[in-house]
mmCIF file of C-alpha atoms in Angstrom:
data_model
loop_
_atom_site.group_PDB
_atom_site.id
_atom_site.type_symbol
_atom_site.label_atom_id
_atom_site.label_comp_id
_atom_site.label_asym_id
_atom_site.label_seq_id
_atom_site.Cartn_x
_atom_site.Cartn_y
_atom_site.Cartn_z
ATOM 1 C CA MET A 1 106.893 90.640 77.148
ATOM 2 C CA LEU A 2 105.239 89.943 73.788
ATOM 3 C CA ASP A 3 108.304 91.208 71.916
ATOM 4 C CA ARG A 4 110.493 88.830 73.922
ATOM 5 C CA ILE A 5 108.213 85.882 73.093
ATOM 6 C CA LYS A 6 108.284 86.789 69.396
ATOM 7 C CA ALA A 7 112.081 87.012 69.417
ATOM 8 C CA SER A 8 112.369 83.633 71.183
ATOM 9 C CA LEU A 9 110.165 81.663 68.765
ATOM 10 C CA PRO A 10 112.947 80.494 66.387
ATOM 11 C CA SER A 11 114.863 78.877 69.260
ATOM 12 C CA LEU A 12 111.866 76.875 70.522
ATOM 13 C CA ALA A 13 110.762 73.374 69.612
ATOM 14 C CA PRO A 14 107.975 73.273 66.947
ATOM 15 C CA ALA A 15 105.286 72.354 69.502
ATOM 16 C CA GLU A 16 106.307 75.194 71.828
ATOM 17 C CA GLN A 17 106.366 77.559 68.851
ATOM 18 C CA ARG A 18 102.661 76.827 68.310
ATOM 19 C CA VAL A 19 101.947 77.829 71.924
ATOM 20 C CA GLY A 20 103.970 81.016 71.476
ATOM 21 C CA LYS A 21 102.081 81.896 68.294
ATOM 22 C CA LEU A 22 98.786 81.426 70.147
ATOM 23 C CA VAL A 23 99.959 83.904 72.800
ATOM 24 C CA LEU A 24 100.920 86.463 70.172
ATOM 25 C CA ALA A 25 97.656 85.988 68.240
ATOM 26 C CA ASP A 26 95.419 86.790 71.217
ATOM 27 C CA PRO A 27 97.298 87.479 74.481
ATOM 28 C CA ARG A 28 94.161 88.565 76.340
ATOM 29 C CA ALA A 29 92.378 85.287 75.569
ATOM 30 C CA PHE A 30 95.479 83.250 76.448
ATOM 31 C CA ALA A 31 95.614 84.878 79.885
ATOM 32 C CA ASN A 32 92.030 83.800 80.619
ATOM 33 C CA LEU A 33 91.724 80.328 79.082
ATOM 34 C CA PRO A 34 92.249 77.050 81.006
ATOM 35 C CA VAL A 35 95.225 74.863 80.126
ATOM 36 C CA THR A 36 93.037 72.246 78.393
ATOM 37 C CA GLU A 37 91.670 74.741 75.888
ATOM 38 C CA LEU A 38 95.099 76.322 75.386
ATOM 39 C CA ALA A 39 96.491 72.885 74.531
ATOM 40 C CA ASP A 40 93.590 72.145 72.146
ATOM 41 C CA ARG A 41 93.954 75.467 70.320
ATOM 42 C CA SER A 42 97.724 74.984 69.978
ATOM 43 C CA HIS A 43 97.350 71.305 68.993
ATOM 44 C CA VAL A 44 99.834 70.290 71.698
ATOM 45 C CA SER A 45 99.740 68.461 75.028
ATOM 46 C CA LYS A 46 99.085 70.244 78.334
ATOM 47 C CA PRO A 47 102.667 69.586 79.553
ATOM 48 C CA THR A 48 103.912 71.336 76.397
ATOM 49 C CA VAL A 49 101.984 74.487 77.346
ATOM 50 C CA VAL A 50 103.619 74.462 80.778
ATOM 51 C CA ARG A 51 107.028 73.720 79.237
ATOM 52 C CA PHE A 52 106.663 76.747 76.951
ATOM 53 C CA CYS A 53 105.930 79.004 79.942
ATOM 54 C CA ARG A 54 108.996 77.718 81.771
ATOM 55 C CA SER A 55 111.170 78.138 78.691
ATOM 56 C CA MET A 56 110.188 81.819 78.792
ATOM 57 C CA GLY A 57 111.582 82.075 82.328
ATOM 58 C CA TYR A 58 108.386 81.743 84.402
ATOM 59 C CA ASP A 59 107.552 79.304 87.192
ATOM 60 C CA GLY A 60 104.691 77.729 85.259
ATOM 61 C CA LEU A 61 101.409 78.488 83.511
ATOM 62 C CA SER A 62 99.822 80.380 86.427
ATOM 63 C CA ASP A 63 102.829 82.664 86.831
ATOM 64 C CA PHE A 64 103.037 83.220 83.059
ATOM 65 C CA LYS A 65 99.325 84.082 82.776
ATOM 66 C CA LEU A 66 99.457 86.555 85.667
ATOM 67 C CA LYS A 67 102.456 88.347 84.144
ATOM 68 C CA LEU A 68 100.782 88.279 80.735
ATOM 69 C CA ALA A 69 97.566 89.737 82.153
ATOM 70 C CA GLY A 70 99.569 92.551 83.707
ATOM 71 C CA SER A 71 101.393 93.225 80.456
ATOM 72 C CA VAL A 72 98.146 93.275 78.479
ATOM 73 C CA SER A 73 96.413 95.548 81.000
ATOM 74 C CA GLU A 74 99.260 98.073 80.804
ATOM 75 C CA GLY A 75 98.585 98.317 77.070
ATOM 76 C CA VAL A 76 94.817 98.769 77.026
ATOM 77 C CA PRO A 77 93.618 102.092 75.550
ATOM 78 C CA PHE A 78 92.386 103.787 78.724
ATOM 79 C CA ILE A 79 95.379 103.063 80.964
ATOM 80 C CA HIS A 80 97.033 106.274 82.226
ATOM 81 C CA ARG A 81 94.727 108.494 80.158
ATOM 82 C CA SER A 82 93.123 111.510 81.767
ATOM 83 C CA VAL A 83 89.380 111.973 81.893
ATOM 84 C CA ASP A 84 88.047 114.191 79.118
ATOM 85 C CA VAL A 85 85.112 116.608 79.409
ATOM 86 C CA ASP A 86 83.360 114.749 76.590
ATOM 87 C CA ASP A 87 83.656 111.360 78.318
ATOM 88 C CA LYS A 88 80.490 109.464 79.040
ATOM 89 C CA THR A 89 80.001 107.924 82.458
ATOM 90 C CA SER A 90 80.795 104.525 80.982
ATOM 91 C CA ASP A 91 84.131 105.873 79.647
ATOM 92 C CA ILE A 92 85.025 107.320 83.040
ATOM 93 C CA ALA A 93 84.198 104.043 84.775
ATOM 94 C CA VAL A 94 86.468 102.110 82.408
ATOM 95 C CA LYS A 95 89.339 104.571 82.833
ATOM 96 C CA VAL A 96 89.172 104.565 86.640
ATOM 97 C CA ILE A 97 88.798 100.784 86.898
ATOM 98 C CA ASP A 98 91.502 100.020 84.323
ATOM 99 C CA ASN A 99 93.963 102.360 86.068
ATOM 100 C CA THR A 100 93.311 100.598 89.358
ATOM 101 C CA VAL A 101 93.537 97.079 87.912
ATOM 102 C CA ALA A 102 96.797 97.925 86.124
ATOM 103 C CA ALA A 103 98.312 99.281 89.350
ATOM 104 C CA PHE A 104 97.310 96.133 91.264
ATOM 105 C CA LEU A 105 98.746 93.834 88.594
ATOM 106 C CA LYS A 106 101.972 95.846 88.493
ATOM 107 C CA TYR A 107 102.258 95.536 92.265
ATOM 108 C CA ARG A 108 101.610 91.805 92.068
ATOM 109 C CA ASN A 109 104.474 91.448 89.575
ATOM 110 C CA ASP A 110 106.912 93.736 91.414
ATOM 111 C CA ALA A 111 106.127 93.041 95.098
ATOM 112 C CA SER A 112 108.896 91.601 97.242
ATOM 113 C CA SER A 113 107.628 88.394 98.846
ATOM 114 C CA PHE A 114 110.651 88.507 101.171
ATOM 115 C CA ALA A 115 109.685 91.952 102.526
ATOM 116 C CA LEU A 116 106.030 90.921 102.935
ATOM 117 C CA GLU A 117 107.063 87.758 104.785
ATOM 118 C CA HIS A 118 109.434 89.726 107.019
ATOM 119 C CA ALA A 119 106.671 92.229 107.849
ATOM 120 C CA ALA A 120 104.107 89.482 108.522
ATOM 121 C CA GLN A 121 106.532 87.710 110.850
ATOM 122 C CA ALA A 122 107.131 90.920 112.792
ATOM 123 C CA LEU A 123 103.399 91.621 113.165
ATOM 124 C CA ALA A 124 102.624 88.033 114.155
ATOM 125 C CA ALA A 125 105.412 88.084 116.754
ATOM 126 C CA THR A 126 104.029 91.317 118.222
ATOM 127 C CA GLN A 127 100.560 89.778 118.435
ATOM 128 C CA THR A 128 101.863 86.555 119.992
ATOM 129 C CA THR A 129 103.702 88.378 122.768
ATOM 130 C CA GLY A 130 100.748 90.637 123.550
ATOM 131 C CA ARG A 131 102.572 93.815 122.543
ATOM 132 C CA ARG A 132 100.861 96.554 120.563
ATOM 133 C CA ILE A 133 100.818 97.490 116.901
ATOM 134 C CA GLU A 134 100.400 101.131 115.879
ATOM 135 C CA PHE A 135 99.502 102.486 112.429
ATOM 136 C CA TYR A 136 100.494 106.019 111.434
ATOM 137 C CA GLY A 137 99.319 107.952 108.378
ATOM 138 C CA VAL A 138 98.110 111.428 107.361
ATOM 139 C CA GLY A 139 95.497 112.453 104.797
ATOM 140 C CA ASN A 140 94.575 109.499 102.599
ATOM 141 C CA SER A 141 97.174 107.399 104.392
ATOM 142 C CA GLY A 142 95.406 108.232 107.655
ATOM 143 C CA ILE A 143 92.285 106.562 106.263
ATOM 144 C CA VAL A 144 94.374 103.484 105.456
ATOM 145 C CA ALA A 145 95.766 103.506 109.014
ATOM 146 C CA GLN A 146 92.234 103.509 110.442
ATOM 147 C CA ASP A 147 91.212 100.636 108.167
ATOM 148 C CA ALA A 148 94.312 98.714 109.221
ATOM 149 C CA GLN A 149 93.425 99.150 112.886
ATOM 150 C CA HIS A 150 89.925 97.784 112.254
ATOM 151 C CA LYS A 151 91.265 94.743 110.400
ATOM 152 C CA PHE A 152 93.772 93.859 113.104
ATOM 153 C CA PHE A 153 91.307 94.620 115.904
ATOM 154 C CA ARG A 154 89.067 91.900 114.446
ATOM 155 C CA LEU A 155 91.973 89.518 114.855
ATOM 156 C CA GLY A 156 92.179 90.284 118.552
ATOM 157 C CA VAL A 157 95.364 92.296 118.064
ATOM 158 C CA ASN A 158 96.032 95.317 120.289
ATOM 159 C CA ALA A 159 96.173 97.837 117.433
ATOM 160 C CA ILE A 160 95.924 101.641 117.480
ATOM 161 C CA ALA A 161 95.779 104.136 114.586
ATOM 162 C CA TYR A 162 96.813 107.796 114.643
ATOM 163 C CA SER A 163 96.428 110.369 111.863
ATOM 164 C CA ASP A 164 97.485 113.416 113.912
ATOM 165 C CA GLY A 165 101.194 114.255 113.781
ATOM 166 C CA HIS A 166 101.489 115.277 117.451
ATOM 167 C CA MET A 167 99.728 112.124 118.633
ATOM 168 C CA GLN A 168 102.002 110.008 116.426
ATOM 169 C CA VAL A 169 105.142 111.537 117.949
ATOM 170 C CA MET A 170 103.831 111.192 121.498
ATOM 171 C CA SER A 171 102.673 107.631 121.013
ATOM 172 C CA ALA A 172 105.913 106.602 119.282
ATOM 173 C CA SER A 173 107.778 107.942 122.306
ATOM 174 C CA MET A 174 105.994 105.381 124.499
ATOM 175 C CA LEU A 175 106.712 102.341 122.338
ATOM 176 C CA LYS A 176 108.955 99.604 123.688
ATOM 177 C CA PRO A 177 110.947 96.673 122.250
ATOM 178 C CA GLY A 178 108.470 94.081 120.986
ATOM 179 C CA ASP A 179 106.020 96.739 119.768
ATOM 180 C CA CYS A 180 105.520 97.402 116.063
ATOM 181 C CA ALA A 181 104.871 100.687 114.226
ATOM 182 C CA VAL A 182 103.522 100.665 110.660
ATOM 183 C CA ILE A 183 104.063 104.009 108.911
ATOM 184 C CA ILE A 184 102.059 104.618 105.718
ATOM 185 C CA SER A 185 102.767 107.415 103.238
ATOM 186 C CA ASN A 186 102.455 107.707 99.468
ATOM 187 C CA SER A 187 105.156 110.391 99.076
ATOM 188 C CA GLY A 188 107.283 109.269 102.024
ATOM 189 C CA ARG A 189 108.229 112.888 102.678
ATOM 190 C CA THR A 190 105.883 113.923 105.509
ATOM 191 C CA ARG A 191 107.950 115.362 108.379
ATOM 192 C CA ASP A 192 105.687 114.146 111.205
ATOM 193 C CA LEU A 193 105.730 110.573 109.886
ATOM 194 C CA MET A 194 109.509 110.682 109.463
ATOM 195 C CA ASP A 195 109.874 111.907 113.059
ATOM 196 C CA ALA A 196 107.477 109.238 114.405
ATOM 197 C CA CYS A 197 109.360 106.507 112.519
ATOM 198 C CA ASP A 198 112.706 107.709 113.858
ATOM 199 C CA ILE A 199 111.430 107.899 117.450
ATOM 200 C CA ALA A 200 109.772 104.455 117.293
ATOM 201 C CA LYS A 201 113.010 102.994 115.980
ATOM 202 C CA LYS A 202 115.049 104.593 118.779
ATOM 203 C CA GLN A 203 112.575 103.200 121.318
ATOM 204 C CA GLY A 204 113.367 99.691 120.087
ATOM 205 C CA ALA A 205 110.083 99.055 118.243
ATOM 206 C CA THR A 206 110.049 97.311 114.862
ATOM 207 C CA THR A 207 109.179 99.819 112.127
ATOM 208 C CA ILE A 208 107.435 98.812 108.885
ATOM 209 C CA VAL A 209 107.100 101.507 106.225
ATOM 210 C CA ILE A 210 104.660 101.353 103.306
ATOM 211 C CA THR A 211 105.803 103.977 100.831
ATOM 212 C CA ALA A 212 107.327 104.678 97.431
ATOM 213 C CA SER A 213 110.784 103.415 96.603
ATOM 214 C CA GLY A 214 113.482 106.066 96.803
ATOM 215 C CA SER A 215 111.557 108.257 99.256
ATOM 216 C CA PRO A 216 113.193 109.407 102.531
ATOM 217 C CA LEU A 217 110.815 107.201 104.528
ATOM 218 C CA ALA A 218 111.749 104.120 102.457
ATOM 219 C CA SER A 219 115.171 103.918 104.101
ATOM 220 C CA ALA A 220 114.071 105.092 107.553
ATOM 221 C CA GLY A 221 112.341 101.921 108.793
ATOM 222 C CA HIS A 222 113.442 98.363 109.464
ATOM 223 C CA ILE A 223 111.192 96.844 106.779
ATOM 224 C CA HIS A 224 110.173 98.599 103.551
ATOM 225 C CA LEU A 225 107.074 97.498 101.629
ATOM 226 C CA THR A 226 107.330 99.275 98.287
ATOM 227 C CA ALA A 227 104.144 100.880 96.971
ATOM 228 C CA ASP A 228 104.916 102.833 93.806
ATOM 229 C CA HIS A 229 102.051 104.734 92.242
ATOM 230 C CA PRO A 230 102.597 108.483 91.706
ATOM 231 C CA GLU A 231 99.424 110.565 91.766
ATOM 232 C CA GLY A 232 99.247 113.166 88.987
ATOM 233 C CA TYR A 233 98.035 116.614 89.981
ATOM 234 C CA ASP A 234 98.000 118.142 86.506
ATOM 235 C CA LYS A 235 95.100 115.899 85.488
ATOM 236 C CA TYR A 236 92.479 113.764 87.171
ATOM 237 C CA SER A 237 93.942 110.666 88.782
ATOM 238 C CA PRO A 238 91.963 108.234 90.931
ATOM 239 C CA MET A 239 93.336 107.632 94.415
ATOM 240 C CA VAL A 240 94.937 104.366 93.389
ATOM 241 C CA SER A 241 97.761 104.804 95.904
ATOM 242 C CA ARG A 242 95.291 104.557 98.793
ATOM 243 C CA LEU A 243 93.757 101.401 97.307
ATOM 244 C CA LEU A 244 97.247 99.980 96.848
ATOM 245 C CA HIS A 245 98.072 100.635 100.511
ATOM 246 C CA LEU A 246 94.798 98.986 101.551
ATOM 247 C CA LEU A 247 95.701 95.972 99.415
ATOM 248 C CA ILE A 248 99.038 95.618 101.218
ATOM 249 C CA ILE A 249 97.287 95.868 104.599
ATOM 250 C CA ASP A 250 94.883 93.118 103.470
ATOM 251 C CA ILE A 251 97.806 90.866 102.573
ATOM 252 C CA LEU A 252 99.431 91.439 105.969
ATOM 253 C CA ALA A 253 96.186 90.996 107.941
ATOM 254 C CA THR A 254 95.320 87.778 106.097
ATOM 255 C CA THR A 255 98.798 86.369 106.672
ATOM 256 C CA VAL A 256 98.713 87.205 110.392
ATOM 257 C CA ALA A 257 95.229 85.668 110.689
ATOM 258 C CA LEU A 258 96.546 82.414 109.208
ATOM 259 C CA ARG A 259 99.463 82.483 111.646
ATOM 260 C CA ILE A 260 97.044 82.813 114.559
ATOM 261 C CA GLY A 261 95.191 79.797 113.208
ATOM 262 C CA GLU A 262 92.208 78.022 114.716
ATOM 263 C CA ALA A 263 92.348 80.065 117.913
ATOM 264 C CA LEU A 264 90.951 82.961 115.913
ATOM 265 C CA GLN A 265 87.903 81.148 114.497
ATOM 266 C CA THR A 266 85.777 81.074 117.645
ATOM 267 C CA GLY A 267 86.271 84.785 118.271
ATOM 268 C CA LEU A 268 85.392 85.727 114.703
ATOM 269 C CA ARG A 269 82.320 83.497 114.776
ATOM 270 C CA ASP A 270 81.064 85.094 118.007
ATOM 271 C CA MET A 271 81.760 88.558 116.625
ATOM 272 C CA LYS A 272 79.738 87.900 113.477
ATOM 273 C CA ASN A 273 76.850 86.370 115.403
ATOM 274 C CA ASN A 274 76.688 89.336 117.785
ATOM 275 C CA LEU A 275 76.736 91.808 114.906
ATOM 276 C CA ARG A 276 74.084 89.852 113.028
ATOM 277 C CA SER A 277 71.774 89.946 116.065
ATOM 278 C CA LYS A 278 71.880 93.767 115.955
ATOM 279 C CA ARG A 279 70.553 94.011 112.406
ATOM 280 C CA TYR A 280 66.952 94.615 111.437
ATOM 281 C CA THR A 281 65.254 91.734 109.647
#
């Protein structure tokens, strides 16, 4: 991204060149500063800052800064480096956190808003008609499936989670048109999950798969939400894939909650009050 900005400078107007030079001088600061300060440091107007971002092919300043932050994070020293035996706790914390942040920013830049919208519409339609939503996953993905059930249960949605392969196959066999099955897998190669997805699809249920692009599961469902983050087994790698799957579930749950609207607020308020009454003071 920075190389492209540098190569584009000669073709820009003088004022926009000053903005571009400010980006190249300190990209990390540029990604975090408000537009007023960016304009002051570049000695240009605020509209010029926005115009520069659009001339680079981005929707505006916010979009440019998010992409820039992702680009900068991918280049920080600890990204994708294994933990060393001589590392201090502070070094380990930075490596784990930076790996996770970089993966989230990469997903933000690469995620298909069309696929997310399609999935949210399917889940909201299932909730509206009173049909059920089922989440399937094994291992770490099974933990994500359980978390997904909890999030949707709070929304008053009839959601179930299964992490056992036999239960997934049996439950998928009882799905009907209008139901929705969400299948979660990092590798997308687990036989039980592939079978459950295929059965749910044959039963007429809508199938949403959260998995890596190019995996067998990616092409097996109706809707594919790409989650690319390979876990390395030759060196320590934090379970970023599980966090990435949880992030996608959060996006879907939040979107469905907004679709439900004000009808949800009273239930959530009562739920919180009842839980609060059970706590010790």
